[in-house]
GROMACS .gro file of N, CA and C in nm:
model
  462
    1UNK      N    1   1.166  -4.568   1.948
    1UNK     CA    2   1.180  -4.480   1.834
    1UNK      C    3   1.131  -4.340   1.874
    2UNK      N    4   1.212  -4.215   1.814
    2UNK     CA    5   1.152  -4.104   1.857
    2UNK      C    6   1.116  -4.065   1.744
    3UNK      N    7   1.006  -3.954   1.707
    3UNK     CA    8   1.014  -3.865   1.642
    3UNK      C    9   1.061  -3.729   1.621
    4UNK      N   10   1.209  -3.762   1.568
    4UNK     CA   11   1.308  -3.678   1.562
    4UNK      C   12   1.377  -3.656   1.435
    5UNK      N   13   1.372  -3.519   1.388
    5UNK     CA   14   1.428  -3.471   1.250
    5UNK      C   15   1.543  -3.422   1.245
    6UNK      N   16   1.621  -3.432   1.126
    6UNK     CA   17   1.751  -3.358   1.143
    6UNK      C   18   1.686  -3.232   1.031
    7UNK      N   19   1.743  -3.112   1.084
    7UNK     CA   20   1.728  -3.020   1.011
    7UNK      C   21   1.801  -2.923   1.015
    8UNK      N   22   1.844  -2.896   0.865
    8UNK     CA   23   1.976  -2.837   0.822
    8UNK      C   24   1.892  -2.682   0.745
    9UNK      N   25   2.003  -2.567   0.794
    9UNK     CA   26   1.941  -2.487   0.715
    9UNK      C   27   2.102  -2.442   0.646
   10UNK      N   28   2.053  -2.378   0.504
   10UNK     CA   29   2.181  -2.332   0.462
   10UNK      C   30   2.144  -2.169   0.342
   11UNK      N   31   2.163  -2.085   0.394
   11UNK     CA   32   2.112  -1.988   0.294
   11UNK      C   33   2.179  -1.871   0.340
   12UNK      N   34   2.149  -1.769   0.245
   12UNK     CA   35   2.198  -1.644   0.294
   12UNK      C   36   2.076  -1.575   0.253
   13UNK      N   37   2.071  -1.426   0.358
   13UNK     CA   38   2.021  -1.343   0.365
   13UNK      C   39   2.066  -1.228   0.333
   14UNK      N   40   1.971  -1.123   0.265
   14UNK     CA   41   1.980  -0.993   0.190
   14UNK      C   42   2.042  -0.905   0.351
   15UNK      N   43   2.119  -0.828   0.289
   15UNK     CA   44   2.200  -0.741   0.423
   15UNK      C   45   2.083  -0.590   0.488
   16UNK      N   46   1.989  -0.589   0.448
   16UNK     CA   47   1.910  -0.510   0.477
   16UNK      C   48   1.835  -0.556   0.615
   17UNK      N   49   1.842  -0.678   0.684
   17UNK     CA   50   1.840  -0.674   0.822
   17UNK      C   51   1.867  -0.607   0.951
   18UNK      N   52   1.759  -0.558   0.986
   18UNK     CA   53   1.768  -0.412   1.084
   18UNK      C   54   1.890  -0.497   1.200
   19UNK      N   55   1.894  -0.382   1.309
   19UNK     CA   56   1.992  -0.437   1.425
   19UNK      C   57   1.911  -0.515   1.478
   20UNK      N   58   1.773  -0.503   1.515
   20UNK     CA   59   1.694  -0.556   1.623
   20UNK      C   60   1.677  -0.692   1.538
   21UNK      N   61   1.626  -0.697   1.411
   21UNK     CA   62   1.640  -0.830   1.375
   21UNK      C   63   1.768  -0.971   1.362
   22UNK      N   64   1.851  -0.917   1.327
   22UNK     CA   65   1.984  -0.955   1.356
   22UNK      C   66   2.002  -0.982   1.541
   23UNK      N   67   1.965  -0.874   1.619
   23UNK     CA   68   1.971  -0.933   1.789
   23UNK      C   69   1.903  -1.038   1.785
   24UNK      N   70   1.716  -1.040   1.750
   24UNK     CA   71   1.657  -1.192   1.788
   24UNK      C   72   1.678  -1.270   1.708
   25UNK      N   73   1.758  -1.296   1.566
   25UNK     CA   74   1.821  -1.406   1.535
   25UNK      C   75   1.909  -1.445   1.580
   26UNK      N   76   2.038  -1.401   1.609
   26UNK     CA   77   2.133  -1.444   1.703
   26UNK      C   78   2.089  -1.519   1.869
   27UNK      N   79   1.971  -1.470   1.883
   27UNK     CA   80   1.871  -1.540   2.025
   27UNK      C   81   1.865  -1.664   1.979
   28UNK      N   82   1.792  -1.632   1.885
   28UNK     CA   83   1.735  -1.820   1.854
   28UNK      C   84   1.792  -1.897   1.780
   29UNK      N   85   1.940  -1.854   1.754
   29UNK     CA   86   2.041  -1.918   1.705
   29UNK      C   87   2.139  -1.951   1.812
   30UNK      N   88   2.094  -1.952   1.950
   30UNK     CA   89   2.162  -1.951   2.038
   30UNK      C   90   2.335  -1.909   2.068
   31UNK      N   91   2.312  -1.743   2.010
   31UNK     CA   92   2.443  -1.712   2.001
   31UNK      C   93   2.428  -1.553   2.061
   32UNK      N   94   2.324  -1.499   2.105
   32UNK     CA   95   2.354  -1.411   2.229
   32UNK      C   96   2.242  -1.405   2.293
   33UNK      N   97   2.206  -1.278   2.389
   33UNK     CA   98   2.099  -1.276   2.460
   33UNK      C   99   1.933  -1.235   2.403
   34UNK      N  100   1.818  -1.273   2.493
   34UNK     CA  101   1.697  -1.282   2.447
   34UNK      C  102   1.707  -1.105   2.415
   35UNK      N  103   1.615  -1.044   2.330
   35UNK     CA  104   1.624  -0.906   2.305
   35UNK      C  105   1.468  -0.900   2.399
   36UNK      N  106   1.470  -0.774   2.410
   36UNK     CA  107   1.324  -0.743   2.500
   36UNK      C  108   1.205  -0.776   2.447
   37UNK      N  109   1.217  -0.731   2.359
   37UNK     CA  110   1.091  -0.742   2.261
   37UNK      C  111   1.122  -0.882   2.134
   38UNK      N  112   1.043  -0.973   2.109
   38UNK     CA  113   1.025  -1.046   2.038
   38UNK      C  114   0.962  -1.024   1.917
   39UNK      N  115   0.978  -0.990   1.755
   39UNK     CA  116   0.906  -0.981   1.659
   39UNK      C  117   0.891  -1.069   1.531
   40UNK      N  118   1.003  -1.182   1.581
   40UNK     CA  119   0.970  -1.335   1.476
   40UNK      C  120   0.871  -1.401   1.528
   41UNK      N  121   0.902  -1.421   1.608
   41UNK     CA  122   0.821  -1.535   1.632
   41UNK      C  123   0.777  -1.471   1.812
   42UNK      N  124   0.608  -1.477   1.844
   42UNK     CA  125   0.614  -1.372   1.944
   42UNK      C  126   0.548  -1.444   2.053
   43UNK      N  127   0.460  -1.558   2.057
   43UNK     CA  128   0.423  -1.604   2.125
   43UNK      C  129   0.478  -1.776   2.167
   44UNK      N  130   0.475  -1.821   2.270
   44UNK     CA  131   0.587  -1.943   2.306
   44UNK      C  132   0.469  -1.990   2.445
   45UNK      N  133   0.370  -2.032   2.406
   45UNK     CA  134   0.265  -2.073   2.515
   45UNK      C  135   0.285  -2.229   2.575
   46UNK      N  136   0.289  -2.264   2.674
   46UNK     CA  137   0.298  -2.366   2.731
   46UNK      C  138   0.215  -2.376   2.897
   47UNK      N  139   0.136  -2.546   2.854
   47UNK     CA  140   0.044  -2.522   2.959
   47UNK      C  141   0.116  -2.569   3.127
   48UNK      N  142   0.088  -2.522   3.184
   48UNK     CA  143   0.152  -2.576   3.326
   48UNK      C  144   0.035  -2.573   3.474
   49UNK      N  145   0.050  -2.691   3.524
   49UNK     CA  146  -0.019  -2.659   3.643
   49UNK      C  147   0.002  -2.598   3.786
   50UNK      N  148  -0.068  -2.536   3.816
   50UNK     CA  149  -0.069  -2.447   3.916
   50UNK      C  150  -0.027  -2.536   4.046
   51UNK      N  151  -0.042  -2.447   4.170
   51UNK     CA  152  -0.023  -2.501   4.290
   51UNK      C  153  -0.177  -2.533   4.347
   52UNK      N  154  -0.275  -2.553   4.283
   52UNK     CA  155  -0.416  -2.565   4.328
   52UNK      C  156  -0.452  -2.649   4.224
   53UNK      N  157  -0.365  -2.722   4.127
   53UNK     CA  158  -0.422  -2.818   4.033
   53UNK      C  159  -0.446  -2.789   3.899
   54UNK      N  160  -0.485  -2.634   3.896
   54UNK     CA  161  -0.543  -2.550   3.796
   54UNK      C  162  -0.494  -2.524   3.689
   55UNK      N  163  -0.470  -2.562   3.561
   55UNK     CA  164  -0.385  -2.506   3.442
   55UNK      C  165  -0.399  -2.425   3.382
   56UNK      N  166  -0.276  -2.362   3.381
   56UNK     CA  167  -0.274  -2.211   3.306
   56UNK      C  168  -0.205  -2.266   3.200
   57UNK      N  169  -0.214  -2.108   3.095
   57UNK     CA  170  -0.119  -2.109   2.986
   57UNK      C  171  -0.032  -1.999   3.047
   58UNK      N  172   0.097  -2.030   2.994
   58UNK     CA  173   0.257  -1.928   3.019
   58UNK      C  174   0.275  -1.941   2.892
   59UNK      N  175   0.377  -1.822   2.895
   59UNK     CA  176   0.451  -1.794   2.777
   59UNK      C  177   0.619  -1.803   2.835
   60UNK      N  178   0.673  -1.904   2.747
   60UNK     CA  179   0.823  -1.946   2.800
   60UNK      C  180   0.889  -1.918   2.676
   61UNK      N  181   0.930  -1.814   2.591
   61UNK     CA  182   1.015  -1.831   2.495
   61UNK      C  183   1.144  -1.863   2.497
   62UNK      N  184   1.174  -1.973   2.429
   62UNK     CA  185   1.290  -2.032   2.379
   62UNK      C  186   1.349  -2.012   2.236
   63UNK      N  187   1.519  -2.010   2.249
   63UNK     CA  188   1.571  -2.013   2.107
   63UNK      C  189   1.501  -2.112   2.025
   64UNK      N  190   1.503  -2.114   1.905
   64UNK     CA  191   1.429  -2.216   1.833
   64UNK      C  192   1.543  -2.304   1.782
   65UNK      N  193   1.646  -2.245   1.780
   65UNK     CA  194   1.743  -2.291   1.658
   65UNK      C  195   1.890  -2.298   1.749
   66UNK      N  196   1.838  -2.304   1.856
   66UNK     CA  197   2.015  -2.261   1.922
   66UNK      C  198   2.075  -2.369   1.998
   67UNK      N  199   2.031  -2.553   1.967
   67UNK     CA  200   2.118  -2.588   2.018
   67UNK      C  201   2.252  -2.647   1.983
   68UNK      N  202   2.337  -2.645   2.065
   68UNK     CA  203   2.495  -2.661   2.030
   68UNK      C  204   2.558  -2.775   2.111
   69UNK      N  205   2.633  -2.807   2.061
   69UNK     CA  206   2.684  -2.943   2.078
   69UNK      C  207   2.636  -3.113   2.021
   70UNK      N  208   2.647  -3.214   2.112
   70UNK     CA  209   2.640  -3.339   2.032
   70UNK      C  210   2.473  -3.310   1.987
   71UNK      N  211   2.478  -3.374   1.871
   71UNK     CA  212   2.309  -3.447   1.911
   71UNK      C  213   2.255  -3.555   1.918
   72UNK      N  214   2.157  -3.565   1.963
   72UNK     CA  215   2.070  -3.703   2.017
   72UNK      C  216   2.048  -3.797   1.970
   73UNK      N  217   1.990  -3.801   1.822
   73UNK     CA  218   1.924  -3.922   1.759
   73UNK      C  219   2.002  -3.901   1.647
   74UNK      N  220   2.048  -3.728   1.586
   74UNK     CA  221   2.066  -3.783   1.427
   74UNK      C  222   2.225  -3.782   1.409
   75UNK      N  223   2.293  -3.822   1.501
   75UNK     CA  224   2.432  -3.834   1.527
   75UNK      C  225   2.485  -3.679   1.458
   76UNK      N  226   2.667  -3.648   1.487
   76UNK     CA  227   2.721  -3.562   1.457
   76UNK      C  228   2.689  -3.414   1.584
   77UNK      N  229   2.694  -3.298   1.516
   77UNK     CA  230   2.692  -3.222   1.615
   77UNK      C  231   2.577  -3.156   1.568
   78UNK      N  232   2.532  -3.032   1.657
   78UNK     CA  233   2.394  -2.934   1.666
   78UNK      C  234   2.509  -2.801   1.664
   79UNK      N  235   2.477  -2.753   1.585
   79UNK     CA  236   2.533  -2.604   1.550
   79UNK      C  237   2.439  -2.514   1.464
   80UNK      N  238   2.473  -2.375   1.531
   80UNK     CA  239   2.404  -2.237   1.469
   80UNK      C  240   2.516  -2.128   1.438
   81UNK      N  241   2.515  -2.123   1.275
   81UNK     CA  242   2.635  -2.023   1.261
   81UNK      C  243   2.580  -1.891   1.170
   82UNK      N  244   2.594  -1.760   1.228
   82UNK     CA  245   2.516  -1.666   1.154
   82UNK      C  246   2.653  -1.543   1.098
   83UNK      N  247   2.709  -1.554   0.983
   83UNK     CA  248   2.859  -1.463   0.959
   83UNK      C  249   2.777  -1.355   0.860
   84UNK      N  250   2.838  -1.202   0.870
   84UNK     CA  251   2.812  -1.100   0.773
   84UNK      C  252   2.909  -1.168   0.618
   85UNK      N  253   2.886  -1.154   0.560
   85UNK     CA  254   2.977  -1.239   0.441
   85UNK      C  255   3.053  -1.056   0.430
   86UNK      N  256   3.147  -1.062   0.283
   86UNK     CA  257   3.210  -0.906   0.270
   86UNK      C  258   3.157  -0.881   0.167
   87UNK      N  259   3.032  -0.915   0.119
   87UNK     CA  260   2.961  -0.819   0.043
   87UNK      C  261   2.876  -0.761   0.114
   88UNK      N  262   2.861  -0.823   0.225
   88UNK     CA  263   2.741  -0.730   0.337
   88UNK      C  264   2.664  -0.788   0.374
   89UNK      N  265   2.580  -0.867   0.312
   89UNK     CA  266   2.470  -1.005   0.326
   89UNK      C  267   2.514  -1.091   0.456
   90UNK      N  268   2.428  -1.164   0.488
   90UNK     CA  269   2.436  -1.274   0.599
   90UNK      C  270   2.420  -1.425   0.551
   91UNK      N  271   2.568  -1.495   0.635
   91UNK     CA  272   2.534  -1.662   0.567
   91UNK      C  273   2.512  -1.703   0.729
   92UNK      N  274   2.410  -1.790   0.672
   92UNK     CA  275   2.318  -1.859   0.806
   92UNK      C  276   2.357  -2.019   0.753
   93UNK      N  277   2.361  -2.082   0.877
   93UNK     CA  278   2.415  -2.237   0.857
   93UNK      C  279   2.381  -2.335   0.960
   94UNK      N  280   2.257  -2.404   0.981
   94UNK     CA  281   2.215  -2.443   1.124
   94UNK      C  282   2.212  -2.614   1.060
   95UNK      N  283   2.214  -2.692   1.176
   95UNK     CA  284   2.169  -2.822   1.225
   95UNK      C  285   2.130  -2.845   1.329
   96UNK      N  286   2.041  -2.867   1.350
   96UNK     CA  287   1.948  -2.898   1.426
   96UNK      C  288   1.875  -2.998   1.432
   97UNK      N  289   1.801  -3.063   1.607
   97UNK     CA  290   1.700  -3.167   1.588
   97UNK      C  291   1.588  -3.091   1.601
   98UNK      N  292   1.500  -3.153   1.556
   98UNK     CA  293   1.328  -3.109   1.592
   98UNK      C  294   1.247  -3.213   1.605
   99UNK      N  295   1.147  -3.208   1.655
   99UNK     CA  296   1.047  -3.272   1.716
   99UNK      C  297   0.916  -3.253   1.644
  100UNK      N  298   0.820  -3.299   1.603
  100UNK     CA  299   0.721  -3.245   1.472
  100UNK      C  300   0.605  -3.152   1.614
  101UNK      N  301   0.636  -3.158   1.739
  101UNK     CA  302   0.542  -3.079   1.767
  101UNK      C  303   0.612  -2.951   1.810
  102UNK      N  304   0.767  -2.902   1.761
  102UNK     CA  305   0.822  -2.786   1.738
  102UNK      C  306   0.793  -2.736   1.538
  103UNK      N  307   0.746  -2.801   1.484
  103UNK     CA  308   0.732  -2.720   1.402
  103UNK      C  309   0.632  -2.631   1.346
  104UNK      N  310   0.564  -2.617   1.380
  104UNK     CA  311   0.434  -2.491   1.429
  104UNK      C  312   0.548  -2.342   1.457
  105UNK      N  313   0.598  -2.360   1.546
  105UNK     CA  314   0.639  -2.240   1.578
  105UNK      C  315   0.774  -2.192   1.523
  106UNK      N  316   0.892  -2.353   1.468
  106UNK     CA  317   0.957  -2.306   1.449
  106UNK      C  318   0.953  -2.289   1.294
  107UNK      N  319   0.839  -2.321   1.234
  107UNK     CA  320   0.775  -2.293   1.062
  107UNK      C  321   0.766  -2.101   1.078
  108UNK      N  322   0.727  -2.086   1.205
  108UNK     CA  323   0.693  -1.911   1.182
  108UNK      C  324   0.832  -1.819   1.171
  109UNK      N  325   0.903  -1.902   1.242
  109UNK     CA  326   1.067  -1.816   1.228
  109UNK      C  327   1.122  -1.869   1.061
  110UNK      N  328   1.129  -2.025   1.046
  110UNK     CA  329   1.191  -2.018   0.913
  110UNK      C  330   1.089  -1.926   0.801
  111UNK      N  331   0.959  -1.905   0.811
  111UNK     CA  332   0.887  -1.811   0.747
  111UNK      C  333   0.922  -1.710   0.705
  112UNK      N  334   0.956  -1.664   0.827
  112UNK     CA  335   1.048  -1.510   0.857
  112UNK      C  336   1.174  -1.495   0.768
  113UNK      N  337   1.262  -1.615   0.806
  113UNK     CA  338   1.390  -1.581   0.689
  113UNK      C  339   1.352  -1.620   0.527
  114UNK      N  340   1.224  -1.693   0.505
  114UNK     CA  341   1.242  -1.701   0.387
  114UNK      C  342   1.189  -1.519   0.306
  115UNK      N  343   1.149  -1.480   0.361
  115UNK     CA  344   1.126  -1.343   0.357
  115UNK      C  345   1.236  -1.272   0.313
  116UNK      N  346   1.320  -1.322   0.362
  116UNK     CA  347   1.456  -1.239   0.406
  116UNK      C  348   1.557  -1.253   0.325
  117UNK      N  349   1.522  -1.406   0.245
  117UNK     CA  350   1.643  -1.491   0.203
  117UNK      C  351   1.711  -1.426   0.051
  118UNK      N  352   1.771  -1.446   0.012
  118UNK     CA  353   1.871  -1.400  -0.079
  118UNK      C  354   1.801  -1.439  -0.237
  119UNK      N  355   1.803  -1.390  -0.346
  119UNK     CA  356   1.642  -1.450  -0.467
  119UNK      C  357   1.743  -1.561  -0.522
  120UNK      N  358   1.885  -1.568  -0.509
  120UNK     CA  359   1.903  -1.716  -0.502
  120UNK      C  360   1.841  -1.843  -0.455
  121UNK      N  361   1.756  -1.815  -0.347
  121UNK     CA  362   1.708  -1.872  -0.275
  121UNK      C  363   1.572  -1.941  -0.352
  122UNK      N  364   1.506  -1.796  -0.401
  122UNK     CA  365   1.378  -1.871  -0.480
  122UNK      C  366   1.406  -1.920  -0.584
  123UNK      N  367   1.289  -1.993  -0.597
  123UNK     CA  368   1.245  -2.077  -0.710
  123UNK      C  369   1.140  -1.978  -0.832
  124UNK      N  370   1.146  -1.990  -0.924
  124UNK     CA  371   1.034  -1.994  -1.011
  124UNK      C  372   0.937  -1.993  -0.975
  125UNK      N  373   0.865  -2.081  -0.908
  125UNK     CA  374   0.745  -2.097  -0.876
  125UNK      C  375   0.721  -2.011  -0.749
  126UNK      N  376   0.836  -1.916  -0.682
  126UNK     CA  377   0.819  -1.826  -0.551
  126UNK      C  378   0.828  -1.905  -0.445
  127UNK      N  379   0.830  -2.065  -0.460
  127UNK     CA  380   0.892  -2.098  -0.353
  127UNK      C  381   1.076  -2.057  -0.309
  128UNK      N  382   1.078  -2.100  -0.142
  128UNK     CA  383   1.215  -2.083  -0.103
  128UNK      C  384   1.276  -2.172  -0.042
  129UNK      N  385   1.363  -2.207  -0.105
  129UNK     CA  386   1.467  -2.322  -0.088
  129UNK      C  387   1.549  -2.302   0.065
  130UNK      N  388   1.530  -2.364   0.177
  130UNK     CA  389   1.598  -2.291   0.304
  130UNK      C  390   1.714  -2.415   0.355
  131UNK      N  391   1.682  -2.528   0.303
  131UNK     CA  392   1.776  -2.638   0.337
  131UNK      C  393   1.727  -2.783   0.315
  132UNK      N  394   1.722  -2.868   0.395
  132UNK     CA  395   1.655  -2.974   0.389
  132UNK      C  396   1.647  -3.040   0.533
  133UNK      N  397   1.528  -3.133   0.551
  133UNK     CA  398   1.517  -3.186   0.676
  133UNK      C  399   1.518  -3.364   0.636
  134UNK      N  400   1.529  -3.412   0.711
  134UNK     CA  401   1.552  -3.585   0.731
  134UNK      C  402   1.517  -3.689   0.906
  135UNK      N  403   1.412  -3.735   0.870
  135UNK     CA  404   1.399  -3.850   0.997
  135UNK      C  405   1.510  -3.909   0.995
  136UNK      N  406   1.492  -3.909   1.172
  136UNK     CA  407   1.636  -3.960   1.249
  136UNK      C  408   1.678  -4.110   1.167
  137UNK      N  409   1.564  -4.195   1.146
  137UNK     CA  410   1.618  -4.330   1.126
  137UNK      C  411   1.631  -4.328   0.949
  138UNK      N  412   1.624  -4.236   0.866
  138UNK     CA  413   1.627  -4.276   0.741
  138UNK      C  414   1.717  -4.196   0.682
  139UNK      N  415   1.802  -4.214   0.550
  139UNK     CA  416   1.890  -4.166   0.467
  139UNK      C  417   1.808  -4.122   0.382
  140UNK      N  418   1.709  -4.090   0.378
  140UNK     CA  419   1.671  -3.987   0.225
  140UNK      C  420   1.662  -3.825   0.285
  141UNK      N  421   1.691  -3.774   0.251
  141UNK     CA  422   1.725  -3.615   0.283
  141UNK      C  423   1.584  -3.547   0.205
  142UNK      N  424   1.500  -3.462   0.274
  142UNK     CA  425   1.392  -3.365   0.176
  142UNK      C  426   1.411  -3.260   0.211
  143UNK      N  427   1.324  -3.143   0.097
  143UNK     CA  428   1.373  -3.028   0.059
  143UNK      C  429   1.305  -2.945   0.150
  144UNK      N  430   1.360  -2.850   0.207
  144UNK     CA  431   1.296  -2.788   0.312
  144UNK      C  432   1.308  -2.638   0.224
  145UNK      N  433   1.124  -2.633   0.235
  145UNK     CA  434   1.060  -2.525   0.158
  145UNK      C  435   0.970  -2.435   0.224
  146UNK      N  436   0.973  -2.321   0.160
  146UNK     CA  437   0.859  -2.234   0.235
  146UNK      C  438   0.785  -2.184   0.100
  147UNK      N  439   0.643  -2.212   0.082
  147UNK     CA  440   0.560  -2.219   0.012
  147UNK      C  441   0.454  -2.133   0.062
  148UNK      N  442   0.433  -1.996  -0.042
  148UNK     CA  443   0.334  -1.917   0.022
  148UNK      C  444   0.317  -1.898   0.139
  149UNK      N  445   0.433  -1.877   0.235
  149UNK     CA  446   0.481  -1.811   0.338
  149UNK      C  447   0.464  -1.924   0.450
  150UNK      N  448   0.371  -2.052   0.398
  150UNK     CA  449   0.413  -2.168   0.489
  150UNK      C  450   0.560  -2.285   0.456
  151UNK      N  451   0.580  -2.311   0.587
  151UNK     CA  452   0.687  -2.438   0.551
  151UNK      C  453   0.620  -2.565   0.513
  152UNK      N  454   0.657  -2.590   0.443
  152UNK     CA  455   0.606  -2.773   0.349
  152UNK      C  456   0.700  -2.865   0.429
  153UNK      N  457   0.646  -2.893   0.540
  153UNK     CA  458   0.730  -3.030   0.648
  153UNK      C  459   0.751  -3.139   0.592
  154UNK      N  460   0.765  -3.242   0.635
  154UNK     CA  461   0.761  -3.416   0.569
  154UNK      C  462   0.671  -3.448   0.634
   0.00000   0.00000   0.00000
C-alpha cells in the first residue's frame, strides 16, 4: 500500500496576475520553464550525502503540480491545465498524485492561489474552496480547503 492522494484542483483565478507570477505557475504546472527567481514557493531543501559521508542540505526545486501523463496508484491520467478564459481571468485545472510528505510545500503554493482565487471561490466563513483530494484506495472524495491561509489536508 502506498500513501498516495489523488488531487484535483479546479478554480479560477482573478486576472490581475503579474507576468512573473503567471511564468512560475506555468513552472509548477509543468508547462514551461523554471523562472530565475522563485516567489511561491521559495525554498525546496533536500538532504543528500556528500562524497566524505557528510550530509548536507540542497535546495532542488521542483514543479509541484506538473506531472503529465498516466498515473500511478489513482488510475486515469496526471494533467496541469492553466487557460486565460475571455473575460481575462485564469481557469486552472490539475490532477495530480501526492505523497503526504509533499504536502508541506505543496500547501504553500495552493496557499498562494487561494489568495488569488476568484470570491467564487470563498466561502462565508473566508475559507477557499480549491478542489478536492482522495486516498488512492478509497471512493470518498474530500474538500480541499485553505483555511486561514493554511490547507486543511485529510
Amino acid at each position: 500500500m502506498a500513501d498516495i492522494f489523488e488531487l484535483s484542483l479546479v478554480l479560477n483565478l482573478r486576472d490581475s496576475l503579474s507576468d512573473e507570477e503567471v511564468t512560475e505557475l506555468r513552472w509548477h504546472l509543468g508547462l514551461g520553464g523554471k523562472p530565475e527567481t522563485l516567489r511561491t514557493v521559495t525554498a525546496f531543501p533536500i538532504v543528500v550525502e556528500d562524497d566524505c559521508g557528510e550530509f548536507l542540505t540542497e535546495d532542488h526545486p521542483v514543479p509541484l503540480l506538473g506531472r503529465h501523463g498516466e498515473a500511478w496508484k489513482v488510475d486515469g491520467a496526471l494533467v496541469s491545465v492553466l487557460l486565460r478564459t475571455e473575460g481575462g481571468a485564469w481557469a486552472l485545472t490539475a490532477r495530480q498524485e501526492i505523497h503526504p510528505d509533499e504536502f508541506d510545500r505543496t500547501g504553500e503554493l495552493l496557499s498562494w492561489l487561494a489568495t488569488r482565487a476568484d470570491d467564487r471561490h470563498r466561502s462565508a466563513t473566508g475559507a477557499v474552496r480549491l478542489g478536492w483530494t482522495r486516498f488512492c484506495e478509497s471512493d470518498r472524495f474530500e474538500p480541499l480547503v485553505v483555511r486561514d491561509g493554511e490547507v486543511v489536508w485529510p
